[in-house]
mmCIF file of C-alpha atoms in Angstrom:
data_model
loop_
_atom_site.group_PDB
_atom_site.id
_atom_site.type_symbol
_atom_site.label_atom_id
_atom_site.label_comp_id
_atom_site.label_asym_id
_atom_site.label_seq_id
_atom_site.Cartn_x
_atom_site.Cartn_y
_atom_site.Cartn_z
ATOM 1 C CA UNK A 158 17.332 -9.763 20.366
ATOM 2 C CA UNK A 159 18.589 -6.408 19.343
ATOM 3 C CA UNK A 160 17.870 -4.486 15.746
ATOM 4 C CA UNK A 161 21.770 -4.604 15.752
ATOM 5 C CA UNK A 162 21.585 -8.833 15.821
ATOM 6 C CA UNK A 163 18.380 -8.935 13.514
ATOM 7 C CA UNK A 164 20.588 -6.490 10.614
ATOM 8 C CA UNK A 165 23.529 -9.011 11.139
ATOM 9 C CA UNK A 166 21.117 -12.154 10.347
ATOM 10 C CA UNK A 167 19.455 -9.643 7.007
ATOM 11 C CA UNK A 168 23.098 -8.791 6.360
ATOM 12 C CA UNK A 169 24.037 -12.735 6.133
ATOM 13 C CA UNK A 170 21.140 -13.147 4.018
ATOM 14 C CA UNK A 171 21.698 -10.907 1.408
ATOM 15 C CA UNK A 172 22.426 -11.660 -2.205
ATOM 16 C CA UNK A 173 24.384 -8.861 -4.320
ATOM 17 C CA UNK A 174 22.686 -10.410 -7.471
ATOM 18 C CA UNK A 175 18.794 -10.077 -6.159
ATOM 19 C CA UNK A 176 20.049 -6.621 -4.638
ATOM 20 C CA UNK A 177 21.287 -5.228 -7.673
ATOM 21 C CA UNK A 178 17.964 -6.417 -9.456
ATOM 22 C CA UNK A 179 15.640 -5.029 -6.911
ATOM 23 C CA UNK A 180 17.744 -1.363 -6.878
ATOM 24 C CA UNK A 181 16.494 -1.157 -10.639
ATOM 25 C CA UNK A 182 12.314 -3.308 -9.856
ATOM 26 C CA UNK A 183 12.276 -0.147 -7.137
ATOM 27 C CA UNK A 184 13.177 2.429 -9.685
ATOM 28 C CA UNK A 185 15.762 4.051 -7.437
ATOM 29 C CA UNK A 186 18.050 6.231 -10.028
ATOM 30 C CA UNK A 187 18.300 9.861 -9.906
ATOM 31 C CA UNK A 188 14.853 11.478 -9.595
ATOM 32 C CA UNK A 189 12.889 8.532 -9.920
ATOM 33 C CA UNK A 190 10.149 7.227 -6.759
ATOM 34 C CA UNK A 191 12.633 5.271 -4.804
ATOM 35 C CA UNK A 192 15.935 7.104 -5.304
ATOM 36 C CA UNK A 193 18.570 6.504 -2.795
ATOM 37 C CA UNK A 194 17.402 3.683 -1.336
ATOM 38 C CA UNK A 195 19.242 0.571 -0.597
ATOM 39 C CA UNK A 196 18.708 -3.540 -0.590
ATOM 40 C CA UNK A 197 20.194 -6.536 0.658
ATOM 41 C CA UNK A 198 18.500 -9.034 -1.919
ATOM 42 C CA UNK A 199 16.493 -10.670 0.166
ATOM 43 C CA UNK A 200 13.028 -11.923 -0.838
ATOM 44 C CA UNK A 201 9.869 -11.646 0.989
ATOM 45 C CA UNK A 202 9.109 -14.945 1.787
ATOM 46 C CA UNK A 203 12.236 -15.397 3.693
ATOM 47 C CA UNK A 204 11.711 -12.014 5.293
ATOM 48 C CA UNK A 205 7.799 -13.096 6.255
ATOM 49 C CA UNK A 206 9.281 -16.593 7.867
ATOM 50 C CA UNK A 207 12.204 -14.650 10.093
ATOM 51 C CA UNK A 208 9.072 -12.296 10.918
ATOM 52 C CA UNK A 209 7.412 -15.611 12.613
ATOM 53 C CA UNK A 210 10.628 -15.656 14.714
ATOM 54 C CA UNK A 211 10.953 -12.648 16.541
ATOM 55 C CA UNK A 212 7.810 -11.614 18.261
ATOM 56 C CA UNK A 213 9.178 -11.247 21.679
ATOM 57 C CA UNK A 214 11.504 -8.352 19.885
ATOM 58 C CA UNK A 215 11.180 -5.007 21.669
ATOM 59 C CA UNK A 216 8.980 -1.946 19.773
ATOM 60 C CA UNK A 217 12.030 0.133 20.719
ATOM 61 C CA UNK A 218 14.339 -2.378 18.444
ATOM 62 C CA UNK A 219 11.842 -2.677 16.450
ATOM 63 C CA UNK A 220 11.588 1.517 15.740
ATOM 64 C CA UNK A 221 15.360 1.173 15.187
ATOM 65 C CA UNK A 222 15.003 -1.222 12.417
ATOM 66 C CA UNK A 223 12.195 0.529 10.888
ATOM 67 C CA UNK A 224 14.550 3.530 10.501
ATOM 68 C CA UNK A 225 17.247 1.531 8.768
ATOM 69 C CA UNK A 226 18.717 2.585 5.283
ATOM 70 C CA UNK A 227 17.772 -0.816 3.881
ATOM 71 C CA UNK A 228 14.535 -1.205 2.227
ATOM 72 C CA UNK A 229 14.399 -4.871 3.372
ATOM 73 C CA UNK A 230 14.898 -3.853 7.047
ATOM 74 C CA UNK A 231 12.511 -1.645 7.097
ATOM 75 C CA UNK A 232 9.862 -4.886 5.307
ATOM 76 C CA UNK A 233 10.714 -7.260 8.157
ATOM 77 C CA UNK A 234 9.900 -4.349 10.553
ATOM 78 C CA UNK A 235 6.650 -3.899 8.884
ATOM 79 C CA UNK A 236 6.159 -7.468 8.883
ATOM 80 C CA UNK A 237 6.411 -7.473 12.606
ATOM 81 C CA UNK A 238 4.093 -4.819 13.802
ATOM 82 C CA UNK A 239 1.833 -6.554 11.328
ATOM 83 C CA UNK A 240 1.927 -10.052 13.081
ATOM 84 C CA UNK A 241 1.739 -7.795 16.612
ATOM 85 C CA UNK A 242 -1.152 -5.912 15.701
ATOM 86 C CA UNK A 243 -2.820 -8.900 14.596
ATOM 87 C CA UNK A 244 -2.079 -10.801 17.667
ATOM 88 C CA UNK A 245 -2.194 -8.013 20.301
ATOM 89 C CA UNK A 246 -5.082 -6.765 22.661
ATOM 90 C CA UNK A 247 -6.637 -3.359 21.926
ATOM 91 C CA UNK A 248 -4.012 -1.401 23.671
ATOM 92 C CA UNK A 249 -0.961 -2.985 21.557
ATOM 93 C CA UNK A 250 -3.033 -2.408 18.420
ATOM 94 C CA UNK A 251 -3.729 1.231 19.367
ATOM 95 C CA UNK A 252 0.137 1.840 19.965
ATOM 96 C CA UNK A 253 0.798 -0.235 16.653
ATOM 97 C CA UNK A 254 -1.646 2.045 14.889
ATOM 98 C CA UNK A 255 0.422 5.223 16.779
ATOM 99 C CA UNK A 256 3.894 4.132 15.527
ATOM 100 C CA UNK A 257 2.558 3.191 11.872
ATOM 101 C CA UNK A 258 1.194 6.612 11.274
ATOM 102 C CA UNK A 259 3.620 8.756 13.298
ATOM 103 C CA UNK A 260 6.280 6.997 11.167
ATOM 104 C CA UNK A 261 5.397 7.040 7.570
ATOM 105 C CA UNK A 262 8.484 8.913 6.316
ATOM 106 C CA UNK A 263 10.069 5.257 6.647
ATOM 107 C CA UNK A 264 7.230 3.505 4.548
ATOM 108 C CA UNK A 265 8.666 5.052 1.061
ATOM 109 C CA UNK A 266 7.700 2.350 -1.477
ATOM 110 C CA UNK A 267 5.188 0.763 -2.764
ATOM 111 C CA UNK A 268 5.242 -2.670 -1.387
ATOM 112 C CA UNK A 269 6.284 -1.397 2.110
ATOM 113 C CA UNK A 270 2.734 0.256 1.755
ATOM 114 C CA UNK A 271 0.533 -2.401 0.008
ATOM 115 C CA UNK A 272 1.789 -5.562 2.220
ATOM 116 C CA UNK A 273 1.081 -3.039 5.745
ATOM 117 C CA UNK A 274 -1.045 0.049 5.528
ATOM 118 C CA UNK A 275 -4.801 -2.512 5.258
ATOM 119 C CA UNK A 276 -3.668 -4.707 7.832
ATOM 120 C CA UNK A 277 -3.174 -1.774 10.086
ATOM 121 C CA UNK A 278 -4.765 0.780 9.172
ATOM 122 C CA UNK A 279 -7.497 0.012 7.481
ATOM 123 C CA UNK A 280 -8.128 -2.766 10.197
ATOM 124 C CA UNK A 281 -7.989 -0.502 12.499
ATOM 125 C CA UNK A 282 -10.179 2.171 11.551
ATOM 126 C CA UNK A 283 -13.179 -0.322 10.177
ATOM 127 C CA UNK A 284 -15.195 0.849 13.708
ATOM 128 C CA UNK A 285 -13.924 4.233 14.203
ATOM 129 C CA UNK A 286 -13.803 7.606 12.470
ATOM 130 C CA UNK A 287 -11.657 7.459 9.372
ATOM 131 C CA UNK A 288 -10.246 11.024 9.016
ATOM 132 C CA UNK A 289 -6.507 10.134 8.836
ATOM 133 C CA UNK A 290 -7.442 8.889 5.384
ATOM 134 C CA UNK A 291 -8.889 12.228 4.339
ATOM 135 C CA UNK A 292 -5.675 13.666 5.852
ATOM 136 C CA UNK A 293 -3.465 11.280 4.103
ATOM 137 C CA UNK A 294 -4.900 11.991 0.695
ATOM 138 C CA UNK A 295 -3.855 15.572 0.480
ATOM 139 C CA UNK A 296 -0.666 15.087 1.529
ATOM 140 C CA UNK A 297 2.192 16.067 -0.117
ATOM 141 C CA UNK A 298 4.050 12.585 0.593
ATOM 142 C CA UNK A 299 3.087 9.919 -2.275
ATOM 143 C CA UNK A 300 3.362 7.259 -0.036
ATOM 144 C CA UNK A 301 1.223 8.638 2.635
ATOM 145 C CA UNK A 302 -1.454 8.827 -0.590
ATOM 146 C CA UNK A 303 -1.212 5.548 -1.187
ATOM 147 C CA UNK A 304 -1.806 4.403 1.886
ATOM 148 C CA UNK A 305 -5.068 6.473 2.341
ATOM 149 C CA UNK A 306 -6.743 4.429 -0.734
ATOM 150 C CA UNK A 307 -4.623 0.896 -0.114
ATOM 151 C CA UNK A 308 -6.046 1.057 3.652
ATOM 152 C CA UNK A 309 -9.502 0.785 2.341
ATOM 153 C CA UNK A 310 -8.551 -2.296 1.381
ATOM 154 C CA UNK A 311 -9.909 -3.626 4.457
ATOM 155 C CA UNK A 312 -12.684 -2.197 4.332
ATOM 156 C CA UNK A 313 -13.256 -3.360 0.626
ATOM 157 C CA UNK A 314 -13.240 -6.542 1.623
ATOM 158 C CA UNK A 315 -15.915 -6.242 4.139
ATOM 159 C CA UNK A 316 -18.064 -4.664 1.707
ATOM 160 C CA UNK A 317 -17.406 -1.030 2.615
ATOM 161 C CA UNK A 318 -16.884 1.204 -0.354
ATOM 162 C CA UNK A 319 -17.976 4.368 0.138
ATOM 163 C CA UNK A 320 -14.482 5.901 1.317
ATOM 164 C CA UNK A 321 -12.545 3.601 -1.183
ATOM 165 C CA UNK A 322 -14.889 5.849 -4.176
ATOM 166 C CA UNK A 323 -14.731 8.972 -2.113
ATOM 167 C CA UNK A 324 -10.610 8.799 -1.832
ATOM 168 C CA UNK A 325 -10.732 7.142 -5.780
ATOM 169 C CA UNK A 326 -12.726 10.429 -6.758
ATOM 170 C CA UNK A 327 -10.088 12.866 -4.823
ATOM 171 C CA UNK A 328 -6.663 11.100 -6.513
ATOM 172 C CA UNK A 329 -8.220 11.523 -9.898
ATOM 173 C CA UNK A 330 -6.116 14.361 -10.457
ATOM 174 C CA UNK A 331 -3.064 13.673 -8.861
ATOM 175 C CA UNK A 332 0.229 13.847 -10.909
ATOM 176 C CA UNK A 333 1.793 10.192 -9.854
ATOM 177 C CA UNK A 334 1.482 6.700 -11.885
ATOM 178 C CA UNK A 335 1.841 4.411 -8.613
ATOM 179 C CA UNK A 336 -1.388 6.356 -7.390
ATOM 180 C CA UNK A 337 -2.975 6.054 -10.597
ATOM 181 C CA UNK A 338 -2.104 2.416 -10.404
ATOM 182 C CA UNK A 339 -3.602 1.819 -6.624
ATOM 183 C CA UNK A 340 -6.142 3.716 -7.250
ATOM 184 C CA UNK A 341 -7.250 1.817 -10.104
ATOM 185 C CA UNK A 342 -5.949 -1.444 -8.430
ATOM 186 C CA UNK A 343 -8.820 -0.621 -5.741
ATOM 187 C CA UNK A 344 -11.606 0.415 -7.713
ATOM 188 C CA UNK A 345 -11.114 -3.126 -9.789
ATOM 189 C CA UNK A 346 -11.694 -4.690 -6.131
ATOM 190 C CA UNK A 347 -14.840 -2.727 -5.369
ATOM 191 C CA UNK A 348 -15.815 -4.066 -8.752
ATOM 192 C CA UNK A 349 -15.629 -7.900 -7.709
ATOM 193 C CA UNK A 350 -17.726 -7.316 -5.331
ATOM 194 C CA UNK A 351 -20.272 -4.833 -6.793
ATOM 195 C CA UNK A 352 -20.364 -3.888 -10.538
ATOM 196 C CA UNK A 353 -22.509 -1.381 -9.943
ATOM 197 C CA UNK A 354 -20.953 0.736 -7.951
ATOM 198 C CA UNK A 355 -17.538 0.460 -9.506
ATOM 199 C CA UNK A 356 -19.600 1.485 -13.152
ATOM 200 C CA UNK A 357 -21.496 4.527 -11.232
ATOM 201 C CA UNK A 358 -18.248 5.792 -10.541
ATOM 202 C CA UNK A 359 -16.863 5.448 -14.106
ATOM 203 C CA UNK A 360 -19.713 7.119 -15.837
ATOM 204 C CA UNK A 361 -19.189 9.628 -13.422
ATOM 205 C CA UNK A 362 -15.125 10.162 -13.555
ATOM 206 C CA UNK A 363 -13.664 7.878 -16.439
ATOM 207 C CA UNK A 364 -13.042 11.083 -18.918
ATOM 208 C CA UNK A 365 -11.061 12.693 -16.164
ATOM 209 C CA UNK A 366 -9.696 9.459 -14.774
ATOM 210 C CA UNK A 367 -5.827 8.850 -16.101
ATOM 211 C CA UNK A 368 -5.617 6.149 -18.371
ATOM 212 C CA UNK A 369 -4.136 4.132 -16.247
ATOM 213 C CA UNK A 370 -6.380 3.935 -13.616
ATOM 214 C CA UNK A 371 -9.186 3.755 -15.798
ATOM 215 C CA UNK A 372 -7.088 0.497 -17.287
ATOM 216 C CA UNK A 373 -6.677 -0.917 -13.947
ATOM 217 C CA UNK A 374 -10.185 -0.295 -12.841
ATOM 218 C CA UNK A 375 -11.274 -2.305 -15.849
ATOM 219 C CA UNK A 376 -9.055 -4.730 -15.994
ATOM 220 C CA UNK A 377 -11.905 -7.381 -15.515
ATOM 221 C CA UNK A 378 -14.602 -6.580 -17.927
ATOM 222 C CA UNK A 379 -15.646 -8.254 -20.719
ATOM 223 C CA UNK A 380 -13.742 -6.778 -23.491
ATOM 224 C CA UNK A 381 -16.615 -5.349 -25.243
ATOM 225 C CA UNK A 382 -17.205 -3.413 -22.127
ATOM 226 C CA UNK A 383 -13.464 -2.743 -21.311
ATOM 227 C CA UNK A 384 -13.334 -1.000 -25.206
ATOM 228 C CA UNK A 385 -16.373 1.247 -24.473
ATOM 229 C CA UNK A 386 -14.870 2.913 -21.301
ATOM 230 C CA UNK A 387 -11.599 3.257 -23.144
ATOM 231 C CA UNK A 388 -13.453 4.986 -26.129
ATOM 232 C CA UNK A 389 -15.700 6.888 -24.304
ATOM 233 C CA UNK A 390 -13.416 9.892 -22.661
ATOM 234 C CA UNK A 391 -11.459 10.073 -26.259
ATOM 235 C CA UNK A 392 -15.189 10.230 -28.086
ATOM 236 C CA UNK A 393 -15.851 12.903 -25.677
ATOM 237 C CA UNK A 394 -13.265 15.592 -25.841
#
Protein backbone atom coordinates (compact mmCIF):
# COMPACT_ATOMS: atom_id res chain seq x y z
CA UNK A 1 0.00 0.00 0.00
CA UNK A 2 1.10 3.42 -1.00
CA UNK A 3 0.89 6.85 1.30
CA UNK A 4 -1.18 7.93 -1.82
CA UNK A 5 -3.93 4.81 -1.00
CA UNK A 6 -3.57 5.25 2.91
CA UNK A 7 -4.56 9.49 2.36
CA UNK A 8 -7.50 8.23 0.12
CA UNK A 9 -8.82 5.77 3.04
CA UNK A 10 -8.02 9.19 5.86
CA UNK A 11 -9.64 11.29 3.14
CA UNK A 12 -12.92 8.90 3.18
CA UNK A 13 -12.83 9.09 6.78
CA UNK A 14 -12.96 12.50 7.44
CA UNK A 15 -15.74 14.48 9.03
CA UNK A 16 -15.95 18.40 8.18
CA UNK A 17 -17.79 18.78 11.60
CA UNK A 18 -14.88 17.03 13.94
CA UNK A 19 -12.38 18.90 11.48
CA UNK A 20 -13.66 22.19 11.97
CA UNK A 21 -13.70 21.48 15.86
CA UNK A 22 -10.23 20.17 16.06
CA UNK A 23 -8.80 23.39 13.73
CA UNK A 24 -9.99 25.55 16.84
CA UNK A 25 -8.90 22.27 20.12
CA UNK A 26 -5.31 22.79 18.08
CA UNK A 27 -5.35 26.51 18.37
CA UNK A 28 -4.39 27.02 14.73
CA UNK A 29 -5.44 30.90 14.00
CA UNK A 30 -3.04 33.48 13.12
CA UNK A 31 -0.01 33.41 15.45
CA UNK A 32 -1.18 30.93 17.71
CA UNK A 33 0.99 27.18 18.34
CA UNK A 34 -0.58 25.28 15.56
CA UNK A 35 -1.29 27.89 12.87
CA UNK A 36 -1.73 26.66 9.42
CA UNK A 37 -2.28 23.37 10.01
CA UNK A 38 -4.95 21.23 8.63
CA UNK A 39 -7.47 18.14 9.75
CA UNK A 40 -9.61 15.65 8.34
CA UNK A 41 -11.80 15.00 11.59
CA UNK A 42 -10.79 11.91 12.30
CA UNK A 43 -10.40 10.62 15.87
CA UNK A 44 -7.63 8.72 17.33
CA UNK A 45 -9.07 5.63 18.05
CA UNK A 46 -9.98 5.03 14.52
CA UNK A 47 -6.57 6.27 13.47
CA UNK A 48 -4.79 3.73 16.26
CA UNK A 49 -7.09 0.65 14.73
CA UNK A 50 -6.09 1.50 10.79
CA UNK A 51 -2.45 1.72 12.45
CA UNK A 52 -2.97 -2.22 13.38
CA UNK A 53 -3.54 -2.62 9.60
CA UNK A 54 -0.71 -1.54 7.80
CA UNK A 55 2.51 -2.83 9.18
CA UNK A 56 3.85 -4.32 6.07
CA UNK A 57 3.69 -0.43 4.73
CA UNK A 58 7.07 0.73 3.42
CA UNK A 59 9.28 3.46 5.75
CA UNK A 60 9.63 5.26 2.41
CA UNK A 61 5.55 5.60 2.26
CA UNK A 62 5.57 5.90 5.46
CA UNK A 63 8.18 9.27 5.36
CA UNK A 64 5.73 10.50 2.69
CA UNK A 65 2.83 10.44 4.96
CA UNK A 66 4.65 11.82 7.79
CA UNK A 67 5.29 14.91 5.61
CA UNK A 68 1.64 15.39 4.76
CA UNK A 69 -0.23 18.79 5.38
CA UNK A 70 -2.79 16.97 7.50
CA UNK A 71 -2.27 16.77 11.12
CA UNK A 72 -4.09 13.39 11.19
CA UNK A 73 -1.72 11.94 8.53
CA UNK A 74 1.02 12.77 10.06
CA UNK A 75 -0.76 10.80 13.75
CA UNK A 76 -1.32 7.55 11.85
CA UNK A 77 2.33 7.87 10.65
CA UNK A 78 3.43 8.28 14.14
CA UNK A 79 1.25 5.59 15.14
CA UNK A 80 3.07 3.30 12.82
CA UNK A 81 6.69 3.74 13.57
CA UNK A 82 5.37 3.40 17.08
CA UNK A 83 3.86 -0.18 16.60
CA UNK A 84 7.35 -0.86 14.37
CA UNK A 85 9.63 0.20 16.90
CA UNK A 86 7.87 -1.73 19.37
CA UNK A 87 7.81 -4.82 17.35
CA UNK A 88 11.15 -4.53 15.48
CA UNK A 89 14.71 -6.00 16.25
CA UNK A 90 17.44 -3.57 17.35
CA UNK A 91 18.35 -2.49 13.92
CA UNK A 92 14.60 -1.37 12.93
CA UNK A 93 14.40 0.41 16.28
CA UNK A 94 17.73 2.20 15.69
CA UNK A 95 16.48 3.41 12.13
CA UNK A 96 12.99 4.22 13.83
CA UNK A 97 14.87 6.24 16.42
CA UNK A 98 16.96 7.93 13.15
CA UNK A 99 13.79 8.98 11.24
CA UNK A 100 11.91 10.22 14.55
CA UNK A 101 14.62 12.64 15.42
CA UNK A 102 15.90 13.61 11.95
CA UNK A 103 12.23 14.50 11.31
CA UNK A 104 10.82 16.54 14.06
CA UNK A 105 9.86 19.60 11.97
CA UNK A 106 6.73 17.25 11.12
CA UNK A 107 5.89 16.48 14.89
CA UNK A 108 4.38 20.23 15.46
CA UNK A 109 1.70 19.62 18.13
CA UNK A 110 1.23 18.55 21.15
CA UNK A 111 -0.41 15.25 20.90
CA UNK A 112 1.76 14.25 17.86
CA UNK A 113 4.52 14.60 20.65
CA UNK A 114 2.92 13.15 23.86
CA UNK A 115 1.29 9.87 22.12
CA UNK A 116 5.22 9.22 20.27
CA UNK A 117 8.29 10.93 21.59
CA UNK A 118 8.33 8.15 25.20
CA UNK A 119 7.61 5.29 23.19
CA UNK A 120 10.53 6.10 21.02
CA UNK A 121 12.60 8.03 22.39
CA UNK A 122 12.59 7.74 25.68
CA UNK A 123 12.45 3.85 25.11
CA UNK A 124 15.13 4.05 23.32
CA UNK A 125 17.57 5.90 25.17
CA UNK A 126 16.69 4.10 28.79
CA UNK A 127 20.37 2.10 28.21
CA UNK A 128 22.28 4.58 26.34
CA UNK A 129 23.60 8.12 26.66
CA UNK A 130 20.78 10.62 26.71
CA UNK A 131 22.29 13.81 25.18
CA UNK A 132 19.68 14.40 22.42
CA UNK A 133 17.50 15.42 25.34
CA UNK A 134 19.96 18.04 26.54
CA UNK A 135 20.09 19.06 22.85
CA UNK A 136 16.42 19.13 22.46
CA UNK A 137 15.85 21.37 25.43
CA UNK A 138 17.64 24.37 24.11
CA UNK A 139 16.22 24.31 21.03
CA UNK A 140 14.56 26.90 19.49
CA UNK A 141 11.62 24.52 18.18
CA UNK A 142 8.79 24.15 21.03
CA UNK A 143 8.02 20.92 19.98
CA UNK A 144 11.45 19.57 19.96
CA UNK A 145 11.26 20.95 23.92
CA UNK A 146 8.59 19.06 24.61
CA UNK A 147 9.73 16.12 23.54
CA UNK A 148 13.04 16.33 25.56
CA UNK A 149 10.90 16.33 29.00
CA UNK A 150 7.73 14.04 27.53
CA UNK A 151 10.55 11.35 26.51
CA UNK A 152 11.44 10.95 30.09
CA UNK A 153 8.36 9.65 30.38
CA UNK A 154 9.76 6.34 29.95
CA UNK A 155 12.09 6.62 32.02
CA UNK A 156 9.65 7.97 34.78
CA UNK A 157 8.00 5.07 34.74
CA UNK A 158 10.89 2.89 35.41
CA UNK A 159 11.79 4.92 38.26
CA UNK A 160 14.40 7.13 36.61
CA UNK A 161 14.09 10.76 37.50
CA UNK A 162 17.06 12.38 37.56
CA UNK A 163 16.93 13.77 33.82
CA UNK A 164 13.07 14.29 34.07
CA UNK A 165 14.22 17.09 37.28
CA UNK A 166 17.35 18.06 35.46
CA UNK A 167 15.27 18.99 32.00
CA UNK A 168 12.13 20.27 34.62
CA UNK A 169 14.88 22.64 36.23
CA UNK A 170 16.20 23.94 32.60
CA UNK A 171 12.36 24.77 31.10
CA UNK A 172 11.67 26.76 34.20
CA UNK A 173 12.23 29.77 32.35
CA UNK A 174 11.04 29.17 29.10
CA UNK A 175 8.40 31.58 27.58
CA UNK A 176 5.66 28.77 26.33
CA UNK A 177 2.38 27.47 28.32
CA UNK A 178 2.36 23.87 26.56
CA UNK A 179 5.97 23.52 28.14
CA UNK A 180 4.90 24.86 31.29
CA UNK A 181 2.08 22.41 31.09
CA UNK A 182 4.42 19.14 30.25
CA UNK A 183 6.68 20.13 32.33
CA UNK A 184 4.46 20.25 35.17
CA UNK A 185 2.46 17.25 33.72
CA UNK A 186 5.90 15.28 34.36
CA UNK A 187 6.99 16.44 37.55
CA UNK A 188 3.24 15.37 38.93
CA UNK A 189 4.40 11.77 37.58
CA UNK A 190 7.74 11.75 39.36
CA UNK A 191 5.55 12.64 42.29
CA UNK A 192 3.40 9.30 42.19
CA UNK A 193 6.12 7.59 42.43
CA UNK A 194 8.34 9.53 44.90
CA UNK A 195 7.06 12.55 46.94
CA UNK A 196 10.18 13.32 47.91
CA UNK A 197 11.87 14.03 45.17
CA UNK A 198 9.12 15.84 43.35
CA UNK A 199 8.96 18.27 46.90
CA UNK A 200 13.00 18.65 46.83
CA UNK A 201 12.56 20.09 43.61
CA UNK A 202 9.75 22.52 44.58
CA UNK A 203 11.44 23.96 47.58
CA UNK A 204 14.14 24.37 45.36
CA UNK A 205 12.36 26.05 42.07
CA UNK A 206 8.54 26.68 42.91
CA UNK A 207 9.10 30.73 43.28
CA UNK A 208 10.63 30.72 39.85
CA UNK A 209 8.46 27.94 38.51
CA UNK A 210 5.37 29.50 36.25
CA UNK A 211 2.23 29.07 37.82
CA UNK A 212 1.22 26.73 35.76
CA UNK A 213 3.61 24.25 36.10
CA UNK A 214 3.78 24.67 39.63
CA UNK A 215 -0.29 23.91 39.34
CA UNK A 216 0.29 20.91 37.35
CA UNK A 217 3.09 19.61 39.44
CA UNK A 218 0.70 19.75 42.36
CA UNK A 219 -2.16 18.78 41.07
CA UNK A 220 -2.25 15.73 43.54
CA UNK A 221 -1.59 17.03 46.94
CA UNK A 222 -3.66 17.29 49.65
CA UNK A 223 -5.09 20.67 49.44
CA UNK A 224 -3.57 21.95 52.51
CA UNK A 225 -0.31 21.18 50.89
CA UNK A 226 -1.34 22.25 47.30
CA UNK A 227 -2.27 26.00 49.12
CA UNK A 228 1.20 26.24 50.77
CA UNK A 229 3.23 25.86 47.48
CA UNK A 230 0.82 28.25 45.83
CA UNK A 231 1.38 30.83 48.73
CA UNK A 232 4.78 30.36 49.19
CA UNK A 233 6.52 32.14 45.91
CA UNK A 234 3.75 35.13 46.35
CA UNK A 235 4.81 35.29 50.36
CA UNK A 236 8.23 35.47 49.08
CA UNK A 237 8.65 38.27 46.64
Amino acid sequence: MTAADIRAILEASGSADAALFALRFFKTGPGQYGEGDRFRGIRVPVLRKLATSLDGVPMQELLLLLASEFHEDRLLALLMMMRRYARGDEQVRAEIYRIYLAHTRYINNWDLVDVTAEHIIGRHLRHRERTPLYTFVVSESLWERRIAIVSTFHFIRNSEFDDTLLLAGMLICDSEELIHKATGWMLREVGKRDSGALEAFLLKHCCAMPRVMLRYAIERFPEEQRQYYLKLPTERK
